Short mmCIF file of C-alpha atoms in Angstrom, two decimals:
data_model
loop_
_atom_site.label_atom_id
_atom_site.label_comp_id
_atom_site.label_asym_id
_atom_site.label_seq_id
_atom_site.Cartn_x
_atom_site.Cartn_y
_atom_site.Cartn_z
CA UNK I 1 38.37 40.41 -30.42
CA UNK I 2 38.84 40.23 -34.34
CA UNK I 3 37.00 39.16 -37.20
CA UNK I 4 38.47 36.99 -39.06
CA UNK I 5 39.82 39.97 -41.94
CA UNK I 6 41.25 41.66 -38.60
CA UNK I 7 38.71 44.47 -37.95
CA UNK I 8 37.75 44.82 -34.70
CA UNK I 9 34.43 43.02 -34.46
CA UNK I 10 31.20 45.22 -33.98
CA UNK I 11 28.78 44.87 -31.05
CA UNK I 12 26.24 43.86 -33.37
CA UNK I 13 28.44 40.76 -34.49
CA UNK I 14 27.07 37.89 -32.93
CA UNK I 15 28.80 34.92 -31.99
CA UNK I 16 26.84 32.85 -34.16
CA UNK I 17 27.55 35.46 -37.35
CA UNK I 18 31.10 35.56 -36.11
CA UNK I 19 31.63 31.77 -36.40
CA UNK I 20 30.36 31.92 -40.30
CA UNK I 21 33.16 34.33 -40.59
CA UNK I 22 35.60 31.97 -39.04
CA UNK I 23 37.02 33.74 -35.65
CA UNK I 24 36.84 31.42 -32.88
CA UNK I 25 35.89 32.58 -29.31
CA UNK I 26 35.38 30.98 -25.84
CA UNK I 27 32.18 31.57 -23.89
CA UNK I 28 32.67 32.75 -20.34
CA UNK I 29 32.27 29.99 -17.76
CA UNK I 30 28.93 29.51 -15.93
CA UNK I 31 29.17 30.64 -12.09
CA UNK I 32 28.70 27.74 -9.89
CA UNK I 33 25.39 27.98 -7.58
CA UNK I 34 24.34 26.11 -4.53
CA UNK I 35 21.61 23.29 -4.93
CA UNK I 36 19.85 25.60 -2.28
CA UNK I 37 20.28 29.11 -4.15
CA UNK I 38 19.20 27.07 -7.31
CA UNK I 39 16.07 25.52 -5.26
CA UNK I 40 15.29 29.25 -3.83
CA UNK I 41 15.86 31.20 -7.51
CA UNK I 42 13.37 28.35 -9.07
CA UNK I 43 10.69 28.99 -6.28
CA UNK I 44 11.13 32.53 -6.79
CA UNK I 45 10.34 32.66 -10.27
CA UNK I 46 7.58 29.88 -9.73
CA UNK I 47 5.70 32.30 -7.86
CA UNK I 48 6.56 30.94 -4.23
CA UNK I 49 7.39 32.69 -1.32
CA UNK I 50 9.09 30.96 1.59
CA UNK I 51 10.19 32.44 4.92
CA UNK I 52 13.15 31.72 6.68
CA UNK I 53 12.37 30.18 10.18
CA UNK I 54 14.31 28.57 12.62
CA UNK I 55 11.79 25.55 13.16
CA UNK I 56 13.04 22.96 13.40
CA UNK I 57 10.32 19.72 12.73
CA UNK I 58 9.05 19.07 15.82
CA UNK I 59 8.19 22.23 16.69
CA UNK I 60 6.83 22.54 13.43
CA UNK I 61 4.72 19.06 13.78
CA UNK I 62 3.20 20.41 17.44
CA UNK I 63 2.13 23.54 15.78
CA UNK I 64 0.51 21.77 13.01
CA UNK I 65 -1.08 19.63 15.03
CA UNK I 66 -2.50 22.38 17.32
CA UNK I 67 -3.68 24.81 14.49
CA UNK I 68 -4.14 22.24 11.76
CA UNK I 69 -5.83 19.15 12.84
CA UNK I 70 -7.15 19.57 16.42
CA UNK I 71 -9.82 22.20 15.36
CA UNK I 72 -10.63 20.56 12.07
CA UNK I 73 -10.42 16.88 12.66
CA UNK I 74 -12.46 14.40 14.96
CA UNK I 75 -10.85 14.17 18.67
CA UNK I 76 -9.57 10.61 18.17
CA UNK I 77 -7.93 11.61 14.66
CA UNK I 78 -6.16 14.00 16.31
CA UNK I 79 -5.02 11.27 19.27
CA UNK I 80 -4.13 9.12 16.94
CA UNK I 81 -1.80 11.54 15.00
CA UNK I 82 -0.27 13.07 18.03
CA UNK I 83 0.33 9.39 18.59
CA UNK I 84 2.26 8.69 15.53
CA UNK I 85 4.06 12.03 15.76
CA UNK I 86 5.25 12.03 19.37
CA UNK I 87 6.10 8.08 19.21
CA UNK I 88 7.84 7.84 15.74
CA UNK I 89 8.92 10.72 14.21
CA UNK I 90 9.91 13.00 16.40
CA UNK I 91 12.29 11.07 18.25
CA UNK I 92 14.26 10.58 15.40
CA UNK I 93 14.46 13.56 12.84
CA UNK I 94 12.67 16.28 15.03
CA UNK I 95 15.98 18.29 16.05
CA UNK I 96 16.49 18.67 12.07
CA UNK I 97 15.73 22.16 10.60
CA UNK I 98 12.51 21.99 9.29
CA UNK I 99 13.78 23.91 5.68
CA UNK I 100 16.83 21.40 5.46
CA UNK I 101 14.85 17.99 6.08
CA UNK I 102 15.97 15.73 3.35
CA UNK I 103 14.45 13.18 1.66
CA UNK I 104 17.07 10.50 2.65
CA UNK I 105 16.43 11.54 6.49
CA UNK I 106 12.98 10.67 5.87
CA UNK I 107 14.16 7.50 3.78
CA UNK I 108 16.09 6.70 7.25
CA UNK I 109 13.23 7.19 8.99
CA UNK I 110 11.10 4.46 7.53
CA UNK I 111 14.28 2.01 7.56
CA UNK I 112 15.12 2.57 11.19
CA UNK I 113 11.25 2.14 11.97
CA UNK I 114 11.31 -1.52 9.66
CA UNK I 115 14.68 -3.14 10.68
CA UNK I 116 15.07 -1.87 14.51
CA UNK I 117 11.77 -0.18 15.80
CA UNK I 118 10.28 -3.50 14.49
CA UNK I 119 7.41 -1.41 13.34
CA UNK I 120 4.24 -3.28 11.44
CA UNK I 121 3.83 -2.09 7.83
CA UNK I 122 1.25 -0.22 8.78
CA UNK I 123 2.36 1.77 11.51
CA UNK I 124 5.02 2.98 8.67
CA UNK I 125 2.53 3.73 6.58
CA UNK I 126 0.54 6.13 9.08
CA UNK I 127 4.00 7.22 9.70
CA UNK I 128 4.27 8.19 6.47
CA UNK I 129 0.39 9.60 5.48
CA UNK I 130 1.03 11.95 8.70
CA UNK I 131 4.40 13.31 7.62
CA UNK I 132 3.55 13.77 3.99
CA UNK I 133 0.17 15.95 5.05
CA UNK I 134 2.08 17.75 7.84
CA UNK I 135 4.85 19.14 5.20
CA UNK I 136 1.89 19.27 2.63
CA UNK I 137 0.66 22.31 4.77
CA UNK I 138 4.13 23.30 5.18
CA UNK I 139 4.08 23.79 1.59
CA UNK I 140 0.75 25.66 1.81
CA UNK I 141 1.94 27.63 4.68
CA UNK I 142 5.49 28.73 2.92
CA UNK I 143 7.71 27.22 5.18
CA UNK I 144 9.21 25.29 2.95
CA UNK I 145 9.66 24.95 -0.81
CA UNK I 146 8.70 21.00 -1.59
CA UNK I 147 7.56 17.99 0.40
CA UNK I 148 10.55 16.14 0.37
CA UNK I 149 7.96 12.68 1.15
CA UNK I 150 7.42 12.82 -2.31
CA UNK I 151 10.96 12.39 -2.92
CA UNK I 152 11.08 8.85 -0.93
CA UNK I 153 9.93 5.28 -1.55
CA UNK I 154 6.57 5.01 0.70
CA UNK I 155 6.59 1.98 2.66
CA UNK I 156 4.75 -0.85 1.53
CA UNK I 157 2.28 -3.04 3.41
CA UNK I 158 0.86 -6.74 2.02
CA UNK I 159 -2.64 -6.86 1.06
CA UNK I 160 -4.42 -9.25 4.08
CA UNK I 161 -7.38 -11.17 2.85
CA UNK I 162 -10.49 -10.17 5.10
CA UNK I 163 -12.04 -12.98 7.22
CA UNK I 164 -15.82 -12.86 7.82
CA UNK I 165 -17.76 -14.74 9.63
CA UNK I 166 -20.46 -17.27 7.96
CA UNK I 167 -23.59 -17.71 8.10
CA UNK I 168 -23.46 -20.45 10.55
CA UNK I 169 -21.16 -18.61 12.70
CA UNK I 170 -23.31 -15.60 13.08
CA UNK I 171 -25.91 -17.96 14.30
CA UNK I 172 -23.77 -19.48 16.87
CA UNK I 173 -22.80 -15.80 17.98
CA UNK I 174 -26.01 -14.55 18.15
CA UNK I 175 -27.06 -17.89 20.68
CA UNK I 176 -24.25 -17.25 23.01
CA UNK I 177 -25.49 -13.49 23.05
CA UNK I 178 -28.68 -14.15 24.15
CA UNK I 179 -27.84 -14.14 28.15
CA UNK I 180 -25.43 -11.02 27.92
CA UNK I 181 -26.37 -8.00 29.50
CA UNK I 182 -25.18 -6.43 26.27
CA UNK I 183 -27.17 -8.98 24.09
CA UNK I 184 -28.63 -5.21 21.79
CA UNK I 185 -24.87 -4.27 21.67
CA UNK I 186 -23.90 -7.27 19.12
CA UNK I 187 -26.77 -7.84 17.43
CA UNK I 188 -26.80 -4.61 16.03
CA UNK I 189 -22.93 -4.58 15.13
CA UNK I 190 -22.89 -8.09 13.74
CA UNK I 191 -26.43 -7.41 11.40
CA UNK I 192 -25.65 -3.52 10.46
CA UNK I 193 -21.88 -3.21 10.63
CA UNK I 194 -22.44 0.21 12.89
CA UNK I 195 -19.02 0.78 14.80
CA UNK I 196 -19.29 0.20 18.38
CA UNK I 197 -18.39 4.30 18.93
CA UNK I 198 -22.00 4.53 16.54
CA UNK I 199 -23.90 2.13 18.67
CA UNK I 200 -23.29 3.45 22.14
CA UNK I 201 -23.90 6.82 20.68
CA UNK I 202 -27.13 5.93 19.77
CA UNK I 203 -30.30 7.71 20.96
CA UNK I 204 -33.80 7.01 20.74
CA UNK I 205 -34.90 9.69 18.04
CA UNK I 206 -32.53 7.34 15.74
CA UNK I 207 -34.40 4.52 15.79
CA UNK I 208 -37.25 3.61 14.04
CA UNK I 209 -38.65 0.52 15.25
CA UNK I 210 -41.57 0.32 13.30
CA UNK I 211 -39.57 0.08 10.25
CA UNK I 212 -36.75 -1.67 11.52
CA UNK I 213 -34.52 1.06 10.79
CA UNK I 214 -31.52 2.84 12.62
CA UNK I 215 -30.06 6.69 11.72
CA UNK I 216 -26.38 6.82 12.37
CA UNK I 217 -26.01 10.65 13.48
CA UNK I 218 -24.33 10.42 16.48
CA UNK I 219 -20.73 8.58 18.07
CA UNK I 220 -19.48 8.33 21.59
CA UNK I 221 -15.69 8.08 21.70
CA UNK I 222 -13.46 7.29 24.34
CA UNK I 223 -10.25 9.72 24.78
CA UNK I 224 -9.03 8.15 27.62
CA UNK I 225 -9.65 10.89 30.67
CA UNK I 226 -12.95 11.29 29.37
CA UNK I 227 -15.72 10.34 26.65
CA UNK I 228 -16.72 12.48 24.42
CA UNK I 229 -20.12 12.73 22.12
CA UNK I 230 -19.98 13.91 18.56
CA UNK I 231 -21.51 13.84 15.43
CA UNK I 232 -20.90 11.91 12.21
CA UNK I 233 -22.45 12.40 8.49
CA UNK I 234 -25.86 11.14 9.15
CA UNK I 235 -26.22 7.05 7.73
CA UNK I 236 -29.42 4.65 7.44
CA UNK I 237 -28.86 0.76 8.46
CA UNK I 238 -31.66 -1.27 7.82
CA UNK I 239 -32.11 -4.16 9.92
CA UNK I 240 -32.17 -7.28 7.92
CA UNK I 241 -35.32 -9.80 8.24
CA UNK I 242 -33.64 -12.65 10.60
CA UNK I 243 -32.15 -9.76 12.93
CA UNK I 244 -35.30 -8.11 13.37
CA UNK I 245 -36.13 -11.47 14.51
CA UNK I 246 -34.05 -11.11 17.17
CA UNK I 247 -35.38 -10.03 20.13
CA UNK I 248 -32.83 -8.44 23.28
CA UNK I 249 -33.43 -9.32 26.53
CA UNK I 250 -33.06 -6.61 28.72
#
């Protein structure tokens, strides 16, 4: 190229020194890169390091749930997300690579789930929650780049308003109680709120009948084949003055 007096323009002429002189240039064209190249260049100079795998998402899911949950969480979390994993989402996008899940497969997910699984809001929900922590690690474990769950609409569930029981019911309750073999059983979940896995975990160096008050340290829970007994943050319930009134027959 020229200047504009017809001397061959100088390395050190820059375009924008060359356009105050008046020659007129066109810039080279950009090269055209993949969405994925662009993803894998950003995460590269972001500092992140994934590794190709083969995976695909429910093989991914099953070790997650093995290494991830299982030792850290309580035995019936874990049920309850190998639930929700082997029911709902792997039947539907678990062949999928797990580095080329999208978020409109996920998107599809929840809408297949609504209008012909006939699932309750909150079962999609869950759905959701586990999926978005299982590709959370995924993130932590450099399998992948991004959670793509934070690239969809999370489904939505109504607010229900919470129906308690009154005063006069609780009294009611408490009189039909009194010739059930697990008479002990209600009054302590209708007076302290305990969960029944809290009650029947109970033991006696938890309870403090002098003082009318229970320690919450222990909980039995039922995994189907078998029961098992663990323990839970420790919690005081105080009896309240008409339930210490109540006396079980045993």
């Amino acid at each position: 190229e020229r200047t504009a007096s017809g001397a061959p323009r100088q390395p050190s002429d820059t375009p924008k020194q060359a356009n105050a002189a008046g020659a007129r240039y066109t810039a080279p064209p950009r090269p055209k890169f993949s969405k994925k190249l662009v993803r894998a260049q950003s995460a590269q100079l972001a500092g992140v390091r994934v590794e190709p795998t083969r995976m695909n998402v429910a093989k991914y899911l099953d070790h997650w749930l093995a290494t991830a949950v299982k030792p850290t969480l309580r035995a019936k979390t874990y049920l309850r997300y190998e639930g929700i994993v082997r029911l709902h989402i792997k039947p539907h996008i678990g062949g999928v690579s797990l580095q080329q899940l999208q978020p409109s497969q996920v998107q599809a997910l929840y809408s297949h789930l609504d209008q012909v699984a006939g699932a309750s809001p909150r079962s999609r929900q869950q759905v959701h929650a586990v999926l978005r922590c299982a590709l959370e690690q995924a993130v932590k474990w450099e399998y992948v780049i991004r959670n793509v769950c934070e690239a969809v609409t999370k489904p939505l569930a109504p607010r229900k308003e919470m129906r308690v029981l009154t005063a006069e019911n609780v009294g009611h309750f408490l009189e039909a109680a009194k010739d059930d073999r697990y008479q002990a059983v209600w009054v302590l979940a209708i007076m302290t709120g305990m969960r029944l896995g809290e009650i029947l975990g109970l033991q006696w160096q938890d309870v403090d009948l002098n003082d009318a008050a229970i320690s919450v340290r222990h909980t039995l829970v039922d995994l189907g084949d078998e029961v098992e007994h663990g323990l839970t943050e420790p919690e005081f319930r105080r009896l309240s003055n008409s339930a210490s009134e109540v006396e079980p027959e045993f």
